[in-house]
CSV table of C-alpha atoms in Angstrom, one decimal:
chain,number,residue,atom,x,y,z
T,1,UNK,CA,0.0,0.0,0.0
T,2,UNK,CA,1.7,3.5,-1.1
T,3,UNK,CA,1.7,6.3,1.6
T,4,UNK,CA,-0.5,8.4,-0.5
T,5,UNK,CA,-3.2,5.5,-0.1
T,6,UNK,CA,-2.9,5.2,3.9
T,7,UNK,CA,-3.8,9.0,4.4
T,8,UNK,CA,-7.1,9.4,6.0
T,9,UNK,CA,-9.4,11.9,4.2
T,10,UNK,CA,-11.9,13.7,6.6
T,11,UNK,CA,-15.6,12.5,4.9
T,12,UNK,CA,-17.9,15.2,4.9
T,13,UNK,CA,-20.9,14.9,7.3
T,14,UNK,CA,-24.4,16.6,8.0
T,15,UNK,CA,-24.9,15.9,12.0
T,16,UNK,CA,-28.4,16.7,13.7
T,17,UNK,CA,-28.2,17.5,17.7
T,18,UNK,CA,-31.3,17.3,19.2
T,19,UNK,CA,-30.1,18.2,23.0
T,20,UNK,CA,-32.2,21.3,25.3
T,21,UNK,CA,-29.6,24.1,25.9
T,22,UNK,CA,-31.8,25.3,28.9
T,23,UNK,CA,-29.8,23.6,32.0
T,24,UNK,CA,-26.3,24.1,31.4
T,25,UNK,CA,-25.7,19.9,31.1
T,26,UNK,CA,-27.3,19.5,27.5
T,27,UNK,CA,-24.8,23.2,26.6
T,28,UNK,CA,-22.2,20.8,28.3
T,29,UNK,CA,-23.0,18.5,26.0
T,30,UNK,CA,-23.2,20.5,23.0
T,31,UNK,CA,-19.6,21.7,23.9
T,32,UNK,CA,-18.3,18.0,23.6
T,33,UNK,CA,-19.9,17.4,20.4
T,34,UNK,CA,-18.6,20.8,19.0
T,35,UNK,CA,-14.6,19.6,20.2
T,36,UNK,CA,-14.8,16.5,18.7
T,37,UNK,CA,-16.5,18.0,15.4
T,38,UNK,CA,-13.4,20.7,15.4
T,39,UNK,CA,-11.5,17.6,15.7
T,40,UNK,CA,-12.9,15.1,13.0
T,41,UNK,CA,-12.9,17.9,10.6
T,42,UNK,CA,-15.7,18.6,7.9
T,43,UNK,CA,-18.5,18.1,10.5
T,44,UNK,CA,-21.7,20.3,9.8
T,45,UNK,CA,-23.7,20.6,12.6
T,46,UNK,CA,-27.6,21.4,13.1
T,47,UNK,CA,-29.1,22.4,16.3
T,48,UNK,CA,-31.3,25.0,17.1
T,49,UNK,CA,-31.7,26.1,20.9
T,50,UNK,CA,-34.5,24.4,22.3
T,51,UNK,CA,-36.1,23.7,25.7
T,52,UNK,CA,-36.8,20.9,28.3
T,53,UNK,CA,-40.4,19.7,27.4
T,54,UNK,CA,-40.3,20.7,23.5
T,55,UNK,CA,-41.3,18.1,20.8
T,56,UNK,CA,-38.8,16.8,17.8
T,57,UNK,CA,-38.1,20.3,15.8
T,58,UNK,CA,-40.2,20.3,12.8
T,59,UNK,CA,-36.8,21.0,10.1
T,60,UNK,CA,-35.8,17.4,11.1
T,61,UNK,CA,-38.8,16.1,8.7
T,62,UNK,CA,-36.8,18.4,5.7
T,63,UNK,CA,-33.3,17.2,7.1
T,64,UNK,CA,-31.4,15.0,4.6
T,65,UNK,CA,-28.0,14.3,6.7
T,66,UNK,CA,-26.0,11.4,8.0
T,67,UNK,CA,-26.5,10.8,11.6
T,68,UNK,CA,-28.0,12.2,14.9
T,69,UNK,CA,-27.2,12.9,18.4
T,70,UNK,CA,-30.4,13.0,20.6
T,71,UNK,CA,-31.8,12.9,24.4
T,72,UNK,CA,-34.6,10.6,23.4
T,73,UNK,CA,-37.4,11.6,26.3
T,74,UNK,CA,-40.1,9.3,25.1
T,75,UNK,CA,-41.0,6.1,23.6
T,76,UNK,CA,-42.6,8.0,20.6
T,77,UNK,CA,-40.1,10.2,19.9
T,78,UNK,CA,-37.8,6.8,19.5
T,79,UNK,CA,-40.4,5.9,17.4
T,80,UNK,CA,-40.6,8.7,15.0
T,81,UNK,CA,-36.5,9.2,15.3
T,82,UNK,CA,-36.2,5.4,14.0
T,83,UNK,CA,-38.3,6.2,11.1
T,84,UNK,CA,-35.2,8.1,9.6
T,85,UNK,CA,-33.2,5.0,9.0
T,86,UNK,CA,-29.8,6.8,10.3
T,87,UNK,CA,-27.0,5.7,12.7
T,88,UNK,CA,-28.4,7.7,16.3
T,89,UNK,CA,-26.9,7.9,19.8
T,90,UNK,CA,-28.7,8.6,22.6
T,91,UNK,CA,-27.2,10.7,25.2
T,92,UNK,CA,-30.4,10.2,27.9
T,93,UNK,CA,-30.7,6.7,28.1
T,94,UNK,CA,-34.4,7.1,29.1
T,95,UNK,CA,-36.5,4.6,27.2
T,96,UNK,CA,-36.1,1.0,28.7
T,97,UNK,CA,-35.8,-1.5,26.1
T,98,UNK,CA,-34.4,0.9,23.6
T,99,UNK,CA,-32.0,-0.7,21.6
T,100,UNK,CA,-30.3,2.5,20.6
T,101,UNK,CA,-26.4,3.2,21.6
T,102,UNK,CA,-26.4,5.1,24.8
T,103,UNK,CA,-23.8,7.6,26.5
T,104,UNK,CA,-24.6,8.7,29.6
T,105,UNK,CA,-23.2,10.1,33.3
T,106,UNK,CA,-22.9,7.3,35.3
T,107,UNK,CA,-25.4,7.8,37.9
T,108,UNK,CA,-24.3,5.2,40.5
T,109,UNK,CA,-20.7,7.1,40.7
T,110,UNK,CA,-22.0,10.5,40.8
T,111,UNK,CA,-24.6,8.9,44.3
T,112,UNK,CA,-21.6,7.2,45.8
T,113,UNK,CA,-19.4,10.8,45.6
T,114,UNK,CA,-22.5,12.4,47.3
T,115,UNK,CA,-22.5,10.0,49.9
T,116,UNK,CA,-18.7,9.6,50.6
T,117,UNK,CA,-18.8,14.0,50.7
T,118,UNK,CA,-21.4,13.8,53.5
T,119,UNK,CA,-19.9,10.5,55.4
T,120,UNK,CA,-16.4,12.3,55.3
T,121,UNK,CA,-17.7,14.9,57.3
T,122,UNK,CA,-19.5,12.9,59.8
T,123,UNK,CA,-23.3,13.3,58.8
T,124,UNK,CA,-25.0,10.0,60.2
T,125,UNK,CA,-28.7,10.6,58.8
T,126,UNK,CA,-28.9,11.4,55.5
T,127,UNK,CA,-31.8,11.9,52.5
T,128,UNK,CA,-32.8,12.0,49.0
T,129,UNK,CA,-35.0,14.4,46.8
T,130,UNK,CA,-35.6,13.6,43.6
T,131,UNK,CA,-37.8,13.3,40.7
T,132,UNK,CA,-39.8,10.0,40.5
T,133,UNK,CA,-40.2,9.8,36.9
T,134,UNK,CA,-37.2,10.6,35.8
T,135,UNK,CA,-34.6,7.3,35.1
T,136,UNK,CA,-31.5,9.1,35.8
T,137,UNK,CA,-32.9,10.6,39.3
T,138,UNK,CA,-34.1,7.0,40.5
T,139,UNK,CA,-30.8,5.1,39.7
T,140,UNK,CA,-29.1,7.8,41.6
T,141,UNK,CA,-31.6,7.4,44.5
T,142,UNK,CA,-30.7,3.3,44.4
T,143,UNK,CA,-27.2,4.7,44.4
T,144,UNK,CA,-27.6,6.9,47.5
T,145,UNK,CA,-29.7,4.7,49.1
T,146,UNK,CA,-27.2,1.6,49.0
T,147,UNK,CA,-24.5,4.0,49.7
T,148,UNK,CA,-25.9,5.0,52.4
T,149,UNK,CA,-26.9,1.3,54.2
T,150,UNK,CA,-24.6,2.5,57.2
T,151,UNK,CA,-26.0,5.3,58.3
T,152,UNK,CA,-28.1,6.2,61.3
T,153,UNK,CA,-31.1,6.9,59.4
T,154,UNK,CA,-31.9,7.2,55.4
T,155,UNK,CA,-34.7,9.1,54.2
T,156,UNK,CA,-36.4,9.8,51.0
T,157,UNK,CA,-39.0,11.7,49.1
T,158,UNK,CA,-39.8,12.1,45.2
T,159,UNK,CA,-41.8,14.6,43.2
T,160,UNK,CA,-43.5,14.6,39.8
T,161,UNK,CA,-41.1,18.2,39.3
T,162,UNK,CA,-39.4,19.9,41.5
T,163,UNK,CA,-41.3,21.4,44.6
T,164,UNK,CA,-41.6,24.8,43.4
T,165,UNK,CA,-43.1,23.9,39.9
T,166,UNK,CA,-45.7,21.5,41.3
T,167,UNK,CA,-47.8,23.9,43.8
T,168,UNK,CA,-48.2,24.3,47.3
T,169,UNK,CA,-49.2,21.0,48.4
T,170,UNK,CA,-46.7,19.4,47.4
T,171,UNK,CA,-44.4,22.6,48.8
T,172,UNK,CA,-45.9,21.6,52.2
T,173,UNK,CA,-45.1,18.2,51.5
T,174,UNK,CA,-41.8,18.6,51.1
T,175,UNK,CA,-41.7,21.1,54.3
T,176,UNK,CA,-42.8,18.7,56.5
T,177,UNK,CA,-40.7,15.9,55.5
T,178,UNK,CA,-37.6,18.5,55.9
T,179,UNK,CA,-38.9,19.3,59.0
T,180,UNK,CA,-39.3,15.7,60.5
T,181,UNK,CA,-35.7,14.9,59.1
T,182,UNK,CA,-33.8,14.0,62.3
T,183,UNK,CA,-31.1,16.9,62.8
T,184,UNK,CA,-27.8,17.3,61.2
T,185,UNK,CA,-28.9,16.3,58.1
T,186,UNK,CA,-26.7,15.5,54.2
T,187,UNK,CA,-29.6,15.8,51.6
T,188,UNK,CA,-28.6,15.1,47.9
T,189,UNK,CA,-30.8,16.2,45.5
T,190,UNK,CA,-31.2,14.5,42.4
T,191,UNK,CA,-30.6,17.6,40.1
T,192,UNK,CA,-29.2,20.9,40.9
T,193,UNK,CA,-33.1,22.5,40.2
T,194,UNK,CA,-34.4,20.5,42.7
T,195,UNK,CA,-31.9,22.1,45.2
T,196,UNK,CA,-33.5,25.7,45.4
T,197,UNK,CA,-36.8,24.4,47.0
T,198,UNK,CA,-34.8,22.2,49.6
T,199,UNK,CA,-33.2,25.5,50.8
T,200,UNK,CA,-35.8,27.9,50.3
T,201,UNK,CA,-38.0,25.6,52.7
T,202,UNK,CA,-34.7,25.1,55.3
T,203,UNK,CA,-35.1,29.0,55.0
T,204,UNK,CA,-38.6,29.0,56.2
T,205,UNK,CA,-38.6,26.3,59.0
T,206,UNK,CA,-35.2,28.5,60.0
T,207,UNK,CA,-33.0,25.8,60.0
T,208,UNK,CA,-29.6,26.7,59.6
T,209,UNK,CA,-27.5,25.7,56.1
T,210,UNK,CA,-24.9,24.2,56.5
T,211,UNK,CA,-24.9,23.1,60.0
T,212,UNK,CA,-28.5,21.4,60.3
T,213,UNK,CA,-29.2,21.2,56.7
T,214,UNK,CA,-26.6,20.0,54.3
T,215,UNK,CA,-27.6,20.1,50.4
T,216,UNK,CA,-25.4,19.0,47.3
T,217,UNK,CA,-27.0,18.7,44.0
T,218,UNK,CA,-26.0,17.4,40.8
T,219,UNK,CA,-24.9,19.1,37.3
T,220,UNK,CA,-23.2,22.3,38.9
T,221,UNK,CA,-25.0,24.2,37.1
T,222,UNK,CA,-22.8,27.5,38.2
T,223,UNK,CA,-25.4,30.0,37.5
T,224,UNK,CA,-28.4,28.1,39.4
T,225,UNK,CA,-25.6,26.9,41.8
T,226,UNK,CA,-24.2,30.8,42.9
T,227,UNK,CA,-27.8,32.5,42.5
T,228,UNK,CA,-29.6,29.6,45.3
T,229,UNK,CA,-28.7,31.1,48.9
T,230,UNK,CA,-27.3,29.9,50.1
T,231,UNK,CA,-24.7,28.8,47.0
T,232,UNK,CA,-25.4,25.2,46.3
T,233,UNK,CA,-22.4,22.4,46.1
T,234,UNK,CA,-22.8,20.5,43.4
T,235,UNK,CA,-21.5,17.6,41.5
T,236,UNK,CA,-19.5,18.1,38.3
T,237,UNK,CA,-21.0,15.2,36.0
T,238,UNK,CA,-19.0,16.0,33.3
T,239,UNK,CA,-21.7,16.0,30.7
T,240,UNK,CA,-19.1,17.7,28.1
T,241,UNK,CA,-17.5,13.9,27.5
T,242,UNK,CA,-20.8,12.6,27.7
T,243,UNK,CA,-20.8,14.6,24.0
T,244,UNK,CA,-17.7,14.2,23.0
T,245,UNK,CA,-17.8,10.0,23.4
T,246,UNK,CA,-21.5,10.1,21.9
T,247,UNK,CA,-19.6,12.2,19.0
T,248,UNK,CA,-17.0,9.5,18.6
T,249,UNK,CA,-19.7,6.3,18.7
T,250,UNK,CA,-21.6,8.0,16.0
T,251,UNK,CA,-18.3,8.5,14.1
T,252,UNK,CA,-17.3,4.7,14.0
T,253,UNK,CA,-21.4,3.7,13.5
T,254,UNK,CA,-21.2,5.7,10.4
T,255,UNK,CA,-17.7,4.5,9.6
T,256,UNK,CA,-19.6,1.0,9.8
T,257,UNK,CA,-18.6,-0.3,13.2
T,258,UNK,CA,-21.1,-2.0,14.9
T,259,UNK,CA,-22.4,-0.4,18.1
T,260,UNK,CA,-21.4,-0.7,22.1
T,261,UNK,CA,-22.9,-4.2,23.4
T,262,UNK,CA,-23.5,-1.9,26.4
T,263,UNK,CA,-23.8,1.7,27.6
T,264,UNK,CA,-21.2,4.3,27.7
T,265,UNK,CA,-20.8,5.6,31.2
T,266,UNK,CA,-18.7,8.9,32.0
T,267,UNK,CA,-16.9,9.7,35.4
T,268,UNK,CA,-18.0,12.3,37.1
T,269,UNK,CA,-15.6,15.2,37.6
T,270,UNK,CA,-15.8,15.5,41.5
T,271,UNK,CA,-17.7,18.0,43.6
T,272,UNK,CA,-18.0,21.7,43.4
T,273,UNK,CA,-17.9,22.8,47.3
T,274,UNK,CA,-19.7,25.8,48.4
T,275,UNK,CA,-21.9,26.6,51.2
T,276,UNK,CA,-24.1,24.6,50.9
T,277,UNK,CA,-22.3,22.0,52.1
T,278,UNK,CA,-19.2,23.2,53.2
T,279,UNK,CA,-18.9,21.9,57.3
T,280,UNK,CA,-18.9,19.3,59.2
T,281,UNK,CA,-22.0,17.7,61.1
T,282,UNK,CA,-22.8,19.6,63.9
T,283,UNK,CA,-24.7,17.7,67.0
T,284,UNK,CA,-24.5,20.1,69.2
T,285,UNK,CA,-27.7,22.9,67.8
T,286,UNK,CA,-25.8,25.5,70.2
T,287,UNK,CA,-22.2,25.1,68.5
T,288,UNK,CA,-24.1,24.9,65.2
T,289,UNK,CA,-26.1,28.1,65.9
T,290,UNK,CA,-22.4,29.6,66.9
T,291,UNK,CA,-20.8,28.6,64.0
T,292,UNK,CA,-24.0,29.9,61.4
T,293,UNK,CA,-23.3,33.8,63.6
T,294,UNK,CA,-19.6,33.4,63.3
T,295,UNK,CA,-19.9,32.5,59.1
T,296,UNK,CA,-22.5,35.5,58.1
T,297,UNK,CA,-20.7,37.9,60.7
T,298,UNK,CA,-16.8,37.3,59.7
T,299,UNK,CA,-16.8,41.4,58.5
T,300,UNK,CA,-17.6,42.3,62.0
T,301,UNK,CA,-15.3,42.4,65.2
T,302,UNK,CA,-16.9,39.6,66.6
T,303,UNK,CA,-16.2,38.5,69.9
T,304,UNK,CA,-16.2,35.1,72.1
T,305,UNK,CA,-19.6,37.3,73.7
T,306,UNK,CA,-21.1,37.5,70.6
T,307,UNK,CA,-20.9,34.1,69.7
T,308,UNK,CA,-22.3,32.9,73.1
T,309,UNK,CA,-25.2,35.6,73.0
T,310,UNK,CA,-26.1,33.9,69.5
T,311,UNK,CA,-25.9,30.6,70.3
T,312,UNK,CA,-28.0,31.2,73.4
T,313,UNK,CA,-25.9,29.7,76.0
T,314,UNK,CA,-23.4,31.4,78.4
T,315,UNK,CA,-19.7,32.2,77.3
T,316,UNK,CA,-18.0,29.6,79.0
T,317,UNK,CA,-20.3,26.8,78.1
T,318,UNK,CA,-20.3,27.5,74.5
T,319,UNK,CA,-16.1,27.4,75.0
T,320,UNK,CA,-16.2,24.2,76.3
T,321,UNK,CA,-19.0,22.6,73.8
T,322,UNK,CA,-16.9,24.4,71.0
T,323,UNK,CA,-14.0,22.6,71.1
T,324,UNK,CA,-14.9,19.5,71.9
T,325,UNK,CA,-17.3,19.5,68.6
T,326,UNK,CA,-15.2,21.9,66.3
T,327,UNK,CA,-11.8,20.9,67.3
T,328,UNK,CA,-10.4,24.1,68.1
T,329,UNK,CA,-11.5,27.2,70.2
T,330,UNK,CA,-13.8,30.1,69.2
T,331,UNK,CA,-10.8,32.2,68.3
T,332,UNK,CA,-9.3,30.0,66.1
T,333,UNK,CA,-12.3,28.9,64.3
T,334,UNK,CA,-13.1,32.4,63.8
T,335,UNK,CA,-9.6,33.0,61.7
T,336,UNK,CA,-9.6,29.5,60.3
T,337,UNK,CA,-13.2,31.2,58.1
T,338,UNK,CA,-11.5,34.4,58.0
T,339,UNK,CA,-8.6,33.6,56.0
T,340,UNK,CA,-11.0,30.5,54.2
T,341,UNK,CA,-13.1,33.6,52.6
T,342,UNK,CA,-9.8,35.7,52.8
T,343,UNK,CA,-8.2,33.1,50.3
T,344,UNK,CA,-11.5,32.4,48.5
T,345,UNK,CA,-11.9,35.8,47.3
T,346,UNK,CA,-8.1,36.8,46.2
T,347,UNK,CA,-8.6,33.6,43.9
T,348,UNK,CA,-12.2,34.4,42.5
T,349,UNK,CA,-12.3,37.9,42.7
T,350,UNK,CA,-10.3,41.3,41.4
T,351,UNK,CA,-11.0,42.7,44.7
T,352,UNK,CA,-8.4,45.0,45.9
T,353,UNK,CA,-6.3,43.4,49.1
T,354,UNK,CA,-7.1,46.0,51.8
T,355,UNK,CA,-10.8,45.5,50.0
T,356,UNK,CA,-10.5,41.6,51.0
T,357,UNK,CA,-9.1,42.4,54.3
T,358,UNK,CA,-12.2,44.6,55.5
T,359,UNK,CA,-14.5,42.0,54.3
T,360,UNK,CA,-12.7,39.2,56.0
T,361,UNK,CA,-13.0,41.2,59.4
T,362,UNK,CA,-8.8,41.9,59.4
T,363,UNK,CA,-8.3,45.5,61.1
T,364,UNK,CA,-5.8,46.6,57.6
T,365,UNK,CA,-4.2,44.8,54.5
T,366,UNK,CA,-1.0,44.7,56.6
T,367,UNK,CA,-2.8,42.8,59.3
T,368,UNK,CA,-4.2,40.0,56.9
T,369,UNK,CA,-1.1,39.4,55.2
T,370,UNK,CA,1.0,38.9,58.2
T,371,UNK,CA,-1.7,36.1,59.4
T,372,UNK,CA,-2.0,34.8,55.4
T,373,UNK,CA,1.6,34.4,55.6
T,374,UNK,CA,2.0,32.6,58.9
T,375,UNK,CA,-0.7,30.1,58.0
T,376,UNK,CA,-0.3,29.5,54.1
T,377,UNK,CA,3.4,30.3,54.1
T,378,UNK,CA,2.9,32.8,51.1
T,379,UNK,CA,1.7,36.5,51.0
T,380,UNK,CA,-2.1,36.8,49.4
T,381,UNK,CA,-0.1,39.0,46.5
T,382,UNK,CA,1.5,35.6,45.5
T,383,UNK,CA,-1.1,33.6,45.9
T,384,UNK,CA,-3.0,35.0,43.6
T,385,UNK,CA,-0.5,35.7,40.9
T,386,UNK,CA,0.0,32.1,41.4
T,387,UNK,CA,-3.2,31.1,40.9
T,388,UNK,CA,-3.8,32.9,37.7
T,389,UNK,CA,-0.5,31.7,36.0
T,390,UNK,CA,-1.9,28.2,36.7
T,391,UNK,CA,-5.8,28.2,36.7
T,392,UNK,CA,-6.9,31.4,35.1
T,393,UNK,CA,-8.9,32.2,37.7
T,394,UNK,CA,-11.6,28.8,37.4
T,395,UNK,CA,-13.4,27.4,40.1
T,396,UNK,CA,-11.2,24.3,42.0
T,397,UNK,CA,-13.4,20.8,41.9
T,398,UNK,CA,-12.7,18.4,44.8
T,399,UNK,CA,-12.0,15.2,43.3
């Protein structure tokens, strides 16, 4: 065989996507297909913006092209896809039985991370919300759920859609299962829309987020994620090599391979921390009520008093129950957040330093880089020079 004959040529392709770009995991999605289009070479894509609960788009009946990418929602719209006689891959995985190539997040992984985040920092009762029609939100409840054989106690509840969308009798249903949930609490929802409601209602019954209530949803959708008060952890499903793999399979089906004899599963990223989430389980509801004053106060000059006065018990109680539940005095815990938030915003943020320092509760800029340097071993200056030589400024994920 001469060289010349061994070069691969790039065949040109007409690809349909038929993925919602309203939550940010089918635009996830969409951004794997489009790398591994760049990639292939002579790809022409067709997709027009769509939402959750819309039907096939009509130009598919005019379409004349090679192959499709879909989230197949329904057995009819199998149907009617099937009708087109081209290679598709279903990036859903929805419809049982369907005999159609499947890449998906791998939903069992993405339960076990949410489980292992709230066992790591010593929640014993935990729960599930989640939608009870929706495939992917019941296998990760059977992943939670046998994740979670352990625990103290394991909870769940389900809704047709999330609280908020369904009225307020389901609303009160899911307030009074929150409410009966024994106390501290790790609640995963199923999907990161199904986390506003769960805080909205802690908010409501005032129970405290974090310390009584933990959430962490699934997606991190950042802008429903930061906008939800307060911000909502989340897990990182990596949806983006969910369309880039479904890209490839539907490469080699229209190079003539045959398809997977099973379903693709991705790997989830990790998890997206915020605060949501972002403590340990707290027994004790006077520490817990300290440690909620000490978090939305930290620009104040807060003192030992304070914290007692909030918590409701006397100063020398609370000093005692402190550290023997958080592991270090009121003091230190109160630096420990001050320089958590100190380094969270010289990373995230354009802030100016002695902007940072006043918001962190340190007296001057001076002041917060002395105690920056004793405890990180690096001025904040550095570290964020450092951090935008390396990152550019994007959000960590713990893996």
């Amino acid at each position: 065989m001469s060289e010349k004959s061994r070069i691969h040529v790039p065949v040109e392709r007409d690809i349909a996507i038929i993925v919602e770009t309203s939550l940010s995991s089918g635009r996830d999605i969409l951004r794997g297909i489009a790398k591994y289009a760049r990639q292939v070479g002579l790809w022409h894509l067709r997709h027009v913006p769509q939402g959750l609960d819309e039907d096939l788009p009509e130009w598919l009946e005019s379409w004349a092209g090679d192959g499709i990418i879909a989230r197949v929602k329904s057995a009819e719209q199998l149907e009617r896809l099937l009708q087109y006689d081209l290679p598709i891959v279903d990036v859903l995985g929805l419809v049982e039985g369907s005999l159609l190539p499947v890449v998906h997040v791998d939903d069992r992984d993405i339960a076990i991370r949410v489980a292992q985040h709230f066992q790591h920092r010593g929640f014993r009762h935990l729960a599930f919300y989640g939608l009870e029609r929706e495939s992917w939100s019941r296998k990760r409840q059977a992943g939670f759920r046998e994740a979670c054989k352990d625990a103290d106690s394991y909870h769940e509840m389900t809704t047709l859609l999330p609280a908020t969308h369904e009225g307020p009798e389901t609303a009160m249903r899911l307030r009074q299962w929150i409410d009966a949930l024994p106390k501290p609490v790790g609640i995963m929802v199923s999907t990161d829309r199904c986390g506003p409601p769960v805080l909205e209602t802690c908010r409501e019954l005032g129970l405290l987020v974090p310390e009584e209530v933990a959430v962490v949803g699934v997606d991190n959708d950042r802008p429903l994620c930061e906008c939800s008060m307060p911000p909502l952890s989340s897990v990182q499903a990596d949806h983006h090599s969910v369309g880039y793999e479904a890209a490839r399979l539907l490469n080699g089906l229209l190079d003539g391979r045959p398809p997977p004899s099973a379903p693709r599963f991705t790997q989830a990223e990790g998890i997206a921390v915020r605060e949501s989430s972002e403590t340990i389980a707290i027994p004790d509801p006077a520490v817990a009520r300290g440690v909620n004053f000490i978090r939305r106060n930290l620009a104040a000059p807060i003192t030992t008093d304070d914290v007692a006065r909030a918590a409701g018990v006397c100063r020398t109680s609370l000093q005692r129950r402190f550290s023997q539940t958080m592991g270090k005095p009121i003091r230190d815990y109160i630096i420990a957040e001050r320089l958590k938030r100190a380094r969270s915003l010289i990373t995230e943020t354009d802030f100016l330093l002695s902007d940072i320092a006043t918001r962190c509760g340190f007296r001057h800029q001076e002041y917060l880089g002395s105690v920056f340097r004793k405890h990180f071993g690096m001025s904040p200056g550095t570290l964020r020079k450092n951090n935008r030589e390396q990152s550019g400024g994007e959000q960590d994920v713990v893996r």
